[in-house]
PDB file of C-alpha atoms and ligand atoms in Angstrom:
ATOM      1  CA  MET X  20     -13.023  -1.581  20.860  1.00  0.00           C
ATOM      2  CA  LYS X  21     -10.266  -1.047  18.345  1.00  0.00           C
ATOM      3  CA  ASP X  22      -9.807  -3.053  15.189  1.00  0.00           C
ATOM      4  CA  VAL X  23      -6.681  -5.146  15.505  1.00  0.00           C
ATOM      5  CA  ARG X  24      -4.526  -5.620  12.422  1.00  0.00           C
ATOM      6  CA  LYS X  25      -2.612  -8.875  12.679  1.00  0.00           C
ATOM      7  CA  ASN X  26       0.467 -10.471  11.201  1.00  0.00           C
ATOM      8  CA  ILE X  27      -0.407 -12.849   8.342  1.00  0.00           C
ATOM      9  CA  ARG X  28       1.338 -15.592  10.351  1.00  0.00           C
ATOM     10  CA  ASP X  29      -1.140 -15.184  13.190  1.00  0.00           C
ATOM     11  CA  LEU X  30      -4.302 -15.605  11.119  1.00  0.00           C
ATOM     12  CA  THR X  31      -6.447 -18.665  11.697  1.00  0.00           C
ATOM     13  CA  ASN X  32      -7.665 -20.617   8.666  1.00  0.00           C
ATOM     14  CA  ASN X  33     -11.054 -19.108   9.247  1.00  0.00           C
ATOM     15  CA  GLU X  34      -9.632 -15.568   9.291  1.00  0.00           C
ATOM     16  CA  LYS X  35      -7.791 -16.209   6.032  1.00  0.00           C
ATOM     17  CA  GLN X  36     -10.961 -17.543   4.419  1.00  0.00           C
ATOM     18  CA  ASN X  37     -12.940 -14.537   5.622  1.00  0.00           C
ATOM     19  CA  TYR X  38     -10.351 -12.185   4.202  1.00  0.00           C
ATOM     20  CA  ILE X  39     -10.354 -13.836   0.775  1.00  0.00           C
ATOM     21  CA  GLN X  40     -14.133 -13.979   0.767  1.00  0.00           C
ATOM     22  CA  ALA X  41     -14.438 -10.269   1.632  1.00  0.00           C
ATOM     23  CA  VAL X  42     -11.918  -9.194  -1.036  1.00  0.00           C
ATOM     24  CA  LYS X  43     -13.786 -11.224  -3.638  1.00  0.00           C
ATOM     25  CA  ALA X  44     -17.096  -9.792  -2.497  1.00  0.00           C
ATOM     26  CA  LEU X  45     -15.752  -6.267  -3.118  1.00  0.00           C
ATOM     27  CA  LYS X  46     -14.648  -7.356  -6.585  1.00  0.00           C
ATOM     28  CA  ALA X  47     -18.181  -8.600  -7.290  1.00  0.00           C
ATOM     29  CA  LYS X  48     -20.031  -5.702  -5.648  1.00  0.00           C
ATOM     30  CA  ILE X  49     -21.044  -2.826  -7.927  1.00  0.00           C
ATOM     31  CA  SER X  50     -20.891   0.739  -6.658  1.00  0.00           C
ATOM     32  CA  PRO X  51     -24.292   2.430  -7.114  1.00  0.00           C
ATOM     33  CA  ILE X  52     -22.495   5.751  -7.733  1.00  0.00           C
ATOM     34  CA  THR X  53     -20.020   4.724 -10.434  1.00  0.00           C
ATOM     35  CA  GLY X  54     -21.454   1.450 -11.730  1.00  0.00           C
ATOM     36  CA  ARG X  55     -18.057  -0.156 -11.254  1.00  0.00           C
ATOM     37  CA  SER X  56     -16.777  -2.921  -9.024  1.00  0.00           C
ATOM     38  CA  ILE X  57     -15.929  -1.503  -5.588  1.00  0.00           C
ATOM     39  CA  TYR X  58     -12.548  -3.264  -5.701  1.00  0.00           C
ATOM     40  CA  ASP X  59     -11.791  -1.811  -9.127  1.00  0.00           C
ATOM     41  CA  GLU X  60     -12.749   1.646  -7.845  1.00  0.00           C
ATOM     42  CA  TYR X  61      -9.830   1.322  -5.453  1.00  0.00           C
ATOM     43  CA  VAL X  62      -7.486   0.282  -8.259  1.00  0.00           C
ATOM     44  CA  LEU X  63      -8.600   3.354 -10.192  1.00  0.00           C
ATOM     45  CA  TRP X  64      -8.201   5.740  -7.246  1.00  0.00           C
ATOM     46  CA  HIS X  65      -4.602   4.630  -6.966  1.00  0.00           C
ATOM     47  CA  SER X  66      -4.221   5.097 -10.705  1.00  0.00           C
ATOM     48  CA  LEU X  67      -5.755   8.583 -10.592  1.00  0.00           C
ATOM     49  CA  ALA X  68      -3.332   9.669  -7.871  1.00  0.00           C
ATOM     50  CA  THR X  69      -0.368   8.143  -9.698  1.00  0.00           C
ATOM     51  CA  GLN X  70      -1.263   9.792 -13.002  1.00  0.00           C
ATOM     52  CA  ASN X  71      -1.620  13.165 -11.279  1.00  0.00           C
ATOM     53  CA  ALA X  72       2.044  14.087 -11.776  1.00  0.00           C
ATOM     54  CA  ASP X  73       3.246  17.198  -9.985  1.00  0.00           C
ATOM     55  CA  PRO X  74       4.679  19.715 -12.481  1.00  0.00           C
ATOM     56  CA  THR X  75       6.384  21.618  -9.660  1.00  0.00           C
ATOM     57  CA  ASP X  76       8.721  18.697  -8.926  1.00  0.00           C
ATOM     58  CA  PRO X  77      12.024  19.577 -10.612  1.00  0.00           C
ATOM     59  CA  ILE X  78      12.622  15.875 -11.184  1.00  0.00           C
ATOM     60  CA  GLY X  79       9.077  15.415 -12.492  1.00  0.00           C
ATOM     61  CA  PHE X  80       8.410  12.266 -10.546  1.00  0.00           C
ATOM     62  CA  ARG X  81       6.258  13.254  -7.585  1.00  0.00           C
ATOM     63  CA  ASN X  82       2.532  12.548  -7.844  1.00  0.00           C
ATOM     64  CA  SER X  83      -0.362  12.769  -5.398  1.00  0.00           C
ATOM     65  CA  ALA X  84       0.500   9.507  -3.649  1.00  0.00           C
ATOM     66  CA  HIS X  85       4.178   8.767  -4.335  1.00  0.00           C
ATOM     67  CA  ALA X  86       7.639  10.332  -4.181  1.00  0.00           C
ATOM     68  CA  GLY X  87       6.316  13.055  -1.891  1.00  0.00           C
ATOM     69  CA  PRO X  88       5.417  13.701   1.748  1.00  0.00           C
ATOM     70  CA  ALA X  89       1.814  12.472   1.448  1.00  0.00           C
ATOM     71  CA  PHE X  90       2.961   8.951   0.502  1.00  0.00           C
ATOM     72  CA  THR X  91       2.308   7.524   3.965  1.00  0.00           C
ATOM     73  CA  ALA X  92      -0.839   9.543   4.697  1.00  0.00           C
ATOM     74  CA  TRP X  93      -2.398   8.866   1.279  1.00  0.00           C
ATOM     75  CA  HIS X  94      -1.962   5.122   1.629  1.00  0.00           C
ATOM     76  CA  ARG X  95      -3.123   5.143   5.253  1.00  0.00           C
ATOM     77  CA  TYR X  96      -6.410   6.765   4.253  1.00  0.00           C
ATOM     78  CA  TYR X  97      -6.708   4.412   1.278  1.00  0.00           C
ATOM     79  CA  LEU X  98      -6.288   1.315   3.450  1.00  0.00           C
ATOM     80  CA  TYR X  99      -8.634   2.740   6.087  1.00  0.00           C
ATOM     81  CA  ARG X 100     -11.403   3.184   3.512  1.00  0.00           C
ATOM     82  CA  PHE X 101     -10.732  -0.231   1.998  1.00  0.00           C
ATOM     83  CA  GLU X 102     -10.907  -1.851   5.424  1.00  0.00           C
ATOM     84  CA  LYS X 103     -14.279  -0.178   6.051  1.00  0.00           C
ATOM     85  CA  GLN X 104     -15.521  -1.733   2.801  1.00  0.00           C
ATOM     86  CA  LEU X 105     -14.241  -5.168   3.861  1.00  0.00           C
ATOM     87  CA  GLN X 106     -16.087  -4.746   7.159  1.00  0.00           C
ATOM     88  CA  LYS X 107     -19.366  -4.227   5.319  1.00  0.00           C
ATOM     89  CA  VAL X 108     -18.908  -7.807   4.097  1.00  0.00           C
ATOM     90  CA  VAL X 109     -17.415  -9.353   7.237  1.00  0.00           C
ATOM     91  CA  PRO X 110     -17.948  -7.210  10.359  1.00  0.00           C
ATOM     92  CA  GLY X 111     -14.767  -6.651  12.363  1.00  0.00           C
ATOM     93  CA  LEU X 112     -12.455  -7.864   9.581  1.00  0.00           C
ATOM     94  CA  THR X 113      -9.092  -6.126   9.364  1.00  0.00           C
ATOM     95  CA  ILE X 114      -6.293  -6.001   6.794  1.00  0.00           C
ATOM     96  CA  PRO X 115      -3.412  -8.251   7.892  1.00  0.00           C
ATOM     97  CA  TYR X 116       0.214  -7.203   7.417  1.00  0.00           C
ATOM     98  CA  TRP X 117       3.188  -8.852   5.752  1.00  0.00           C
ATOM     99  CA  ASP X 118       6.238  -8.358   7.976  1.00  0.00           C
ATOM    100  CA  TRP X 119       8.855  -8.703   5.225  1.00  0.00           C
ATOM    101  CA  THR X 120      11.645  -9.247   7.737  1.00  0.00           C
ATOM    102  CA  GLU X 121      10.296 -12.688   8.644  1.00  0.00           C
ATOM    103  CA  ASP X 122      10.716 -13.721   5.012  1.00  0.00           C
ATOM    104  CA  THR X 123      13.942 -11.897   4.126  1.00  0.00           C
ATOM    105  CA  ASN X 124      15.855 -15.164   4.020  1.00  0.00           C
ATOM    106  CA  ASP X 125      13.336 -17.048   1.907  1.00  0.00           C
ATOM    107  CA  PRO X 126      10.695 -14.818   0.317  1.00  0.00           C
ATOM    108  CA  PHE X 127       9.625 -17.497  -2.180  1.00  0.00           C
ATOM    109  CA  ASN X 128       8.321 -19.664   0.663  1.00  0.00           C
ATOM    110  CA  SER X 129       6.476 -17.030   2.660  1.00  0.00           C
ATOM    111  CA  PRO X 130       3.149 -18.250   4.088  1.00  0.00           C
ATOM    112  CA  LEU X 131       1.742 -15.249   2.234  1.00  0.00           C
ATOM    113  CA  TRP X 132       1.855 -17.294  -0.972  1.00  0.00           C
ATOM    114  CA  ALA X 133      -0.039 -20.282   0.419  1.00  0.00           C
ATOM    115  CA  ALA X 134      -2.668 -21.862  -1.839  1.00  0.00           C
ATOM    116  CA  ASP X 135      -5.358 -20.917   0.690  1.00  0.00           C
ATOM    117  CA  PHE X 136      -4.204 -17.294   0.937  1.00  0.00           C
ATOM    118  CA  MET X 137      -2.611 -15.102  -1.738  1.00  0.00           C
ATOM    119  CA  GLY X 138      -1.581 -17.956  -4.063  1.00  0.00           C
ATOM    120  CA  GLY X 139       1.791 -18.273  -5.719  1.00  0.00           C
ATOM    121  CA  ASN X 140       4.109 -16.933  -8.384  1.00  0.00           C
ATOM    122  CA  GLY X 141       3.104 -16.299 -11.986  1.00  0.00           C
ATOM    123  CA  ASP X 142       3.796 -18.859 -14.711  1.00  0.00           C
ATOM    124  CA  PRO X 143       6.969 -17.771 -16.533  1.00  0.00           C
ATOM    125  CA  GLN X 144       5.915 -19.849 -19.552  1.00  0.00           C
ATOM    126  CA  ASP X 145       2.632 -17.979 -19.798  1.00  0.00           C
ATOM    127  CA  ASN X 146       3.147 -14.243 -19.413  1.00  0.00           C
ATOM    128  CA  ASN X 147       3.681 -14.587 -15.633  1.00  0.00           C
ATOM    129  CA  VAL X 148      -0.014 -15.199 -15.036  1.00  0.00           C
ATOM    130  CA  VAL X 149      -0.887 -16.575 -11.579  1.00  0.00           C
ATOM    131  CA  LYS X 150      -2.423 -20.043 -11.774  1.00  0.00           C
ATOM    132  CA  THR X 151      -2.584 -21.072  -8.126  1.00  0.00           C
ATOM    133  CA  GLY X 152      -4.647 -19.961  -5.151  1.00  0.00           C
ATOM    134  CA  PRO X 153      -7.823 -17.891  -4.862  1.00  0.00           C
ATOM    135  CA  PHE X 154      -6.625 -15.256  -7.363  1.00  0.00           C
ATOM    136  CA  ALA X 155      -5.678 -17.660 -10.148  1.00  0.00           C
ATOM    137  CA  VAL X 156      -6.504 -16.681 -13.720  1.00  0.00           C
ATOM    138  CA  ASP X 157     -10.000 -18.181 -13.853  1.00  0.00           C
ATOM    139  CA  LEU X 158     -10.950 -16.766 -10.458  1.00  0.00           C
ATOM    140  CA  TRP X 159      -9.752 -13.150 -10.623  1.00  0.00           C
ATOM    141  CA  THR X 160      -9.377 -10.511 -13.318  1.00  0.00           C
ATOM    142  CA  THR X 161      -7.309  -7.365 -13.368  1.00  0.00           C
ATOM    143  CA  ILE X 162      -8.003  -4.013 -15.020  1.00  0.00           C
ATOM    144  CA  ASN X 163      -6.138  -1.416 -17.073  1.00  0.00           C
ATOM    145  CA  ILE X 164      -5.950   2.255 -16.067  1.00  0.00           C
ATOM    146  CA  ASP X 165      -9.050   2.998 -18.163  1.00  0.00           C
ATOM    147  CA  GLY X 166     -11.026   0.359 -16.266  1.00  0.00           C
ATOM    148  CA  THR X 167     -11.099  -2.157 -19.130  1.00  0.00           C
ATOM    149  CA  THR X 168     -10.307  -5.803 -18.414  1.00  0.00           C
ATOM    150  CA  LYS X 169      -6.616  -6.669 -18.543  1.00  0.00           C
ATOM    151  CA  GLY X 170      -6.786 -10.407 -17.876  1.00  0.00           C
ATOM    152  CA  GLY X 171      -5.152 -12.617 -15.258  1.00  0.00           C
ATOM    153  CA  LEU X 172      -3.131 -11.364 -12.311  1.00  0.00           C
ATOM    154  CA  GLN X 173       0.614 -11.313 -13.020  1.00  0.00           C
ATOM    155  CA  ARG X 174       3.549 -11.939 -10.664  1.00  0.00           C
ATOM    156  CA  GLN X 175       7.241 -12.417 -11.304  1.00  0.00           C
ATOM    157  CA  PHE X 176       8.907 -13.183  -7.974  1.00  0.00           C
ATOM    158  CA  GLY X 177      12.492 -12.112  -7.539  1.00  0.00           C
ATOM    159  CA  GLN X 178      13.178 -11.295 -11.190  1.00  0.00           C
ATOM    160  CA  LEU X 179      13.628  -7.522 -10.994  1.00  0.00           C
ATOM    161  CA  THR X 180      15.301  -7.394  -7.583  1.00  0.00           C
ATOM    162  CA  SER X 181      16.841 -10.272  -5.704  1.00  0.00           C
ATOM    163  CA  GLY X 182      15.521  -9.631  -2.222  1.00  0.00           C
ATOM    164  CA  ILE X 183      12.889  -8.124   0.050  1.00  0.00           C
ATOM    165  CA  PRO X 184      13.470  -5.720   2.967  1.00  0.00           C
ATOM    166  CA  SER X 185      15.504  -6.894   5.939  1.00  0.00           C
ATOM    167  CA  GLN X 186      15.270  -5.998   9.620  1.00  0.00           C
ATOM    168  CA  ALA X 187      18.302  -3.736   9.135  1.00  0.00           C
ATOM    169  CA  ASP X 188      16.436  -1.862   6.375  1.00  0.00           C
ATOM    170  CA  VAL X 189      13.364  -1.443   8.580  1.00  0.00           C
ATOM    171  CA  ASN X 190      15.499  -0.312  11.526  1.00  0.00           C
ATOM    172  CA  LEU X 191      17.093   2.309   9.311  1.00  0.00           C
ATOM    173  CA  ALA X 192      13.658   3.717   8.430  1.00  0.00           C
ATOM    174  CA  ILE X 193      12.425   3.635  12.029  1.00  0.00           C
ATOM    175  CA  GLY X 194      15.566   5.466  13.166  1.00  0.00           C
ATOM    176  CA  GLU X 195      15.502   8.191  10.531  1.00  0.00           C
ATOM    177  CA  THR X 196      14.283  11.743  11.275  1.00  0.00           C
ATOM    178  CA  PRO X 197      12.769  14.139  10.393  1.00  0.00           C
ATOM    179  CA  TYR X 198       9.536  12.882   8.877  1.00  0.00           C
ATOM    180  CA  ASP X 199      10.457  14.454   5.525  1.00  0.00           C
ATOM    181  CA  SER X 200      12.611  17.229   4.084  1.00  0.00           C
ATOM    182  CA  SER X 201      12.965  19.579   1.133  1.00  0.00           C
ATOM    183  CA  PRO X 202      12.878  19.140  -1.867  1.00  0.00           C
ATOM    184  CA  TRP X 203       9.981  16.849  -0.794  1.00  0.00           C
ATOM    185  CA  ASN X 204      10.562  14.300  -3.526  1.00  0.00           C
ATOM    186  CA  PHE X 205      12.505  11.097  -4.157  1.00  0.00           C
ATOM    187  CA  GLU X 206      15.793  12.824  -3.374  1.00  0.00           C
ATOM    188  CA  SER X 207      14.785  13.964   0.122  1.00  0.00           C
ATOM    189  CA  SER X 208      17.367  12.994   2.729  1.00  0.00           C
ATOM    190  CA  PRO X 209      17.264  12.572   5.635  1.00  0.00           C
ATOM    191  CA  SER X 210      13.608  11.622   5.460  1.00  0.00           C
ATOM    192  CA  HIS X 211      11.684   8.881   7.223  1.00  0.00           C
ATOM    193  CA  ARG X 212       9.093   9.027   4.443  1.00  0.00           C
ATOM    194  CA  ASN X 213      11.594   8.686   1.619  1.00  0.00           C
ATOM    195  CA  ARG X 214      13.528   5.975   3.460  1.00  0.00           C
ATOM    196  CA  LEU X 215      10.340   3.967   4.047  1.00  0.00           C
ATOM    197  CA  GLU X 216       9.028   4.589   0.546  1.00  0.00           C
ATOM    198  CA  GLY X 217      12.328   3.164  -0.630  1.00  0.00           C
ATOM    199  CA  PHE X 218      14.024   5.663  -2.896  1.00  0.00           C
ATOM    200  CA  LEU X 219      17.192   5.867  -0.782  1.00  0.00           C
ATOM    201  CA  ALA X 220      18.652   2.500  -1.699  1.00  0.00           C
ATOM    202  CA  PRO X 221      22.438   2.584  -1.163  1.00  0.00           C
ATOM    203  CA  ASP X 222      23.014   1.208  -4.670  1.00  0.00           C
ATOM    204  CA  GLY X 223      20.863   3.925  -6.239  1.00  0.00           C
ATOM    205  CA  SER X 224      18.373   1.347  -7.499  1.00  0.00           C
ATOM    206  CA  PHE X 225      15.318   3.092  -5.971  1.00  0.00           C
ATOM    207  CA  ALA X 226      14.376  -0.350  -4.688  1.00  0.00           C
ATOM    208  CA  GLN X 227      14.441  -0.367  -0.936  1.00  0.00           C
ATOM    209  CA  LEU X 228      11.730  -1.124   1.644  1.00  0.00           C
ATOM    210  CA  HIS X 229       8.257  -0.324   0.220  1.00  0.00           C
ATOM    211  CA  ASN X 230       9.537  -0.093  -3.347  1.00  0.00           C
ATOM    212  CA  GLN X 231      11.642  -3.219  -3.074  1.00  0.00           C
ATOM    213  CA  ALA X 232       8.779  -5.465  -2.015  1.00  0.00           C
ATOM    214  CA  HIS X 233       6.664  -4.139  -4.917  1.00  0.00           C
ATOM    215  CA  VAL X 234       9.512  -4.828  -7.328  1.00  0.00           C
ATOM    216  CA  TRP X 235      10.265  -8.261  -5.867  1.00  0.00           C
ATOM    217  CA  VAL X 236       6.661  -9.443  -6.350  1.00  0.00           C
ATOM    218  CA  GLY X 237       6.738  -8.014  -9.874  1.00  0.00           C
ATOM    219  CA  GLY X 238       3.926  -8.259 -12.439  1.00  0.00           C
ATOM    220  CA  ASP X 239       0.964  -6.101 -11.479  1.00  0.00           C
ATOM    221  CA  MET X 240       2.679  -5.048  -8.243  1.00  0.00           C
ATOM    222  CA  VAL X 241       5.506  -3.332 -10.126  1.00  0.00           C
ATOM    223  CA  ASN X 242       3.141  -1.345 -12.340  1.00  0.00           C
ATOM    224  CA  VAL X 243       2.486   1.588 -10.020  1.00  0.00           C
ATOM    225  CA  ASN X 244      -0.599   2.729 -11.940  1.00  0.00           C
ATOM    226  CA  ILE X 245      -2.482  -0.500 -11.321  1.00  0.00           C
ATOM    227  CA  SER X 246      -0.550  -2.241  -8.535  1.00  0.00           C
ATOM    228  CA  PRO X 247      -3.663  -2.736  -6.331  1.00  0.00           C
ATOM    229  CA  ASN X 248      -4.852  -5.248  -8.954  1.00  0.00           C
ATOM    230  CA  ASP X 249      -2.866  -7.688  -6.825  1.00  0.00           C
ATOM    231  CA  PRO X 250      -4.689  -8.181  -3.500  1.00  0.00           C
ATOM    232  CA  VAL X 251      -1.291  -8.542  -1.848  1.00  0.00           C
ATOM    233  CA  PHE X 252      -0.947  -4.769  -2.359  1.00  0.00           C
ATOM    234  CA  PHE X 253      -3.116  -4.100   0.699  1.00  0.00           C
ATOM    235  CA  ILE X 254      -1.268  -6.629   2.884  1.00  0.00           C
ATOM    236  CA  HIS X 255       2.092  -5.175   1.814  1.00  0.00           C
ATOM    237  CA  HIS X 256       0.920  -1.601   2.414  1.00  0.00           C
ATOM    238  CA  CYS X 257      -0.478  -2.587   5.784  1.00  0.00           C
ATOM    239  CA  ASN X 258       3.110  -3.292   6.811  1.00  0.00           C
ATOM    240  CA  VAL X 259       4.271   0.037   5.358  1.00  0.00           C
ATOM    241  CA  ASP X 260       1.597   1.697   7.499  1.00  0.00           C
ATOM    242  CA  ARG X 261       2.692  -0.322  10.516  1.00  0.00           C
ATOM    243  CA  VAL X 262       6.316   0.780  10.153  1.00  0.00           C
ATOM    244  CA  TRP X 263       5.166   4.401   9.926  1.00  0.00           C
ATOM    245  CA  ALA X 264       3.029   3.838  13.052  1.00  0.00           C
ATOM    246  CA  ILE X 265       6.054   2.419  14.907  1.00  0.00           C
ATOM    247  CA  TRP X 266       8.096   5.453  13.829  1.00  0.00           C
ATOM    248  CA  GLN X 267       5.317   7.801  14.999  1.00  0.00           C
ATOM    249  CA  ASP X 268       5.130   6.116  18.400  1.00  0.00           C
ATOM    250  CA  LYS X 269       8.918   6.239  18.781  1.00  0.00           C
ATOM    251  CA  ASN X 270       9.218   9.856  17.698  1.00  0.00           C
ATOM    252  CA  PRO X 271       6.307  11.698  19.327  1.00  0.00           C
ATOM    253  CA  THR X 272       8.046  15.049  18.936  1.00  0.00           C
ATOM    254  CA  GLN X 273       8.619  14.592  15.187  1.00  0.00           C
ATOM    255  CA  GLY X 274       5.510  15.759  13.384  1.00  0.00           C
ATOM    256  CA  TYR X 275       4.343  15.481   9.807  1.00  0.00           C
ATOM    257  CA  LEU X 276       6.163  17.787   7.397  1.00  0.00           C
ATOM    258  CA  PRO X 277       5.675  20.029   5.462  1.00  0.00           C
ATOM    259  CA  THR X 278       3.103  22.035   7.390  1.00  0.00           C
ATOM    260  CA  GLY X 279       2.544  24.549   4.596  1.00  0.00           C
ATOM    261  CA  GLU X 280       5.674  25.314   2.608  1.00  0.00           C
ATOM    262  CA  GLY X 281       5.675  22.143   0.520  1.00  0.00           C
ATOM    263  CA  PRO X 282       4.095  21.076  -2.763  1.00  0.00           C
ATOM    264  CA  SER X 283       0.334  21.312  -3.189  1.00  0.00           C
ATOM    265  CA  GLY X 284      -1.521  18.215  -2.040  1.00  0.00           C
ATOM    266  CA  HIS X 285       1.311  17.223   0.319  1.00  0.00           C
ATOM    267  CA  ASN X 286       1.101  19.793   3.117  1.00  0.00           C
ATOM    268  CA  LEU X 287      -0.392  18.889   6.480  1.00  0.00           C
ATOM    269  CA  TYR X 288      -3.685  20.666   5.762  1.00  0.00           C
ATOM    270  CA  ASP X 289      -3.917  20.047   2.002  1.00  0.00           C
ATOM    271  CA  LEU X 290      -6.597  17.826   0.523  1.00  0.00           C
ATOM    272  CA  MET X 291      -5.077  14.690  -1.000  1.00  0.00           C
ATOM    273  CA  TYR X 292      -6.104  13.952  -4.587  1.00  0.00           C
ATOM    274  CA  PRO X 293      -8.523  12.370  -5.543  1.00  0.00           C
ATOM    275  CA  TRP X 294     -10.115  13.023  -2.133  1.00  0.00           C
ATOM    276  CA  ASN X 295     -10.567  16.728  -2.731  1.00  0.00           C
ATOM    277  CA  GLY X 296     -14.359  16.795  -2.894  1.00  0.00           C
ATOM    278  CA  LYS X 297     -14.212  17.195  -6.688  1.00  0.00           C
ATOM    279  CA  ALA X 298     -12.553  14.152  -8.269  1.00  0.00           C
ATOM    280  CA  THR X 299     -14.466  12.124  -5.668  1.00  0.00           C
ATOM    281  CA  LYS X 300     -16.971  13.127  -2.996  1.00  0.00           C
ATOM    282  CA  LEU X 301     -14.443  12.277  -0.296  1.00  0.00           C
ATOM    283  CA  LYS X 302     -12.150  14.734   1.447  1.00  0.00           C
ATOM    284  CA  ALA X 303      -8.971  13.758   3.287  1.00  0.00           C
ATOM    285  CA  LYS X 304      -5.862  15.620   4.441  1.00  0.00           C
ATOM    286  CA  PRO X 305      -2.680  14.260   6.025  1.00  0.00           C
ATOM    287  CA  VAL X 306      -3.709  15.848   9.352  1.00  0.00           C
ATOM    288  CA  ASP X 307      -6.842  13.672   9.373  1.00  0.00           C
ATOM    289  CA  VAL X 308      -4.921  10.401   9.443  1.00  0.00           C
ATOM    290  CA  LEU X 309      -1.834  11.069  11.581  1.00  0.00           C
ATOM    291  CA  ASN X 310      -3.338   9.462  14.679  1.00  0.00           C
ATOM    292  CA  TYR X 311      -3.981   5.870  13.629  1.00  0.00           C
ATOM    293  CA  LYS X 312      -5.468   4.978  17.000  1.00  0.00           C
ATOM    294  CA  LYS X 313      -8.069   7.675  16.492  1.00  0.00           C
ATOM    295  CA  LEU X 314      -8.920   6.052  13.163  1.00  0.00           C
ATOM    296  CA  GLY X 315      -9.867   3.063  15.293  1.00  0.00           C
ATOM    297  CA  TYR X 316      -7.190   0.477  14.694  1.00  0.00           C
ATOM    298  CA  THR X 317      -4.015  -0.839  16.205  1.00  0.00           C
ATOM    299  CA  TYR X 318      -1.296  -3.392  15.385  1.00  0.00           C
ATOM    300  CA  VAL X 319      -0.299  -6.540  17.220  1.00  0.00           C
TER     301      VAL X 319
HETATM  302 CU1   CU A 230       0.806   3.473  -4.017  1.00  0.00          CU
END
């Protein structure tokens, strides 16, 4: 039996409730190893990877999880682990995905932002703090990169970019080969990874696909160090993972690159920081996560 990751539009009310309940349970649950909230551990892992800038990148922008080949693999492992944690609360629960293309024409009114799901926009009169839904200011707190409390979740829909990805954008990413190319950073082209990550926007804005949806939501989501503070992070990244999975299925002869000549932490057999057995006890390499079906899940 595989875990089935569903479209947010196909969730029953009960499934939505279970998802919210499980996310909140992870926020409340304390890790016996670190003494921190399990949810906040995930925020900090993302922060650790983001702060681990790669000095070998001539542009100085690549880090362990972004603007480099491991972008897709890092986030796939991250979501996989997070989903396992959710399943400890609600057995069989999976992360749903936000297919942006169904909301391209009207992102403000996506069912994602329903009061019984992710809640709505931030309050522009009050520092863009979210005041509706299960993650409203009195019900959810966010953290800074040092783990201290930051306050209410922030969102600023459509202020920093006007739109979210379209079907044409997604088709472009699905049609682009190879997987990645030198110089293995945000200038790589052609590159499925860089196209999907969203640095190849035609207007040079760096805000296409994955990046654009982060920027459109704004607030916590646009602060790459702590973007998982917003629970929508996982639902957004589930769709990024899904698009990569579609690309993989369509291009079975196009493998992960680089296999060994790229930057440290990004090659097929490199350990991905902080899952190097030192920064955390975990160990994960891109090669471990290429086959999503082997990880035990599928998309409908
Ligand atoms: Cu990320």
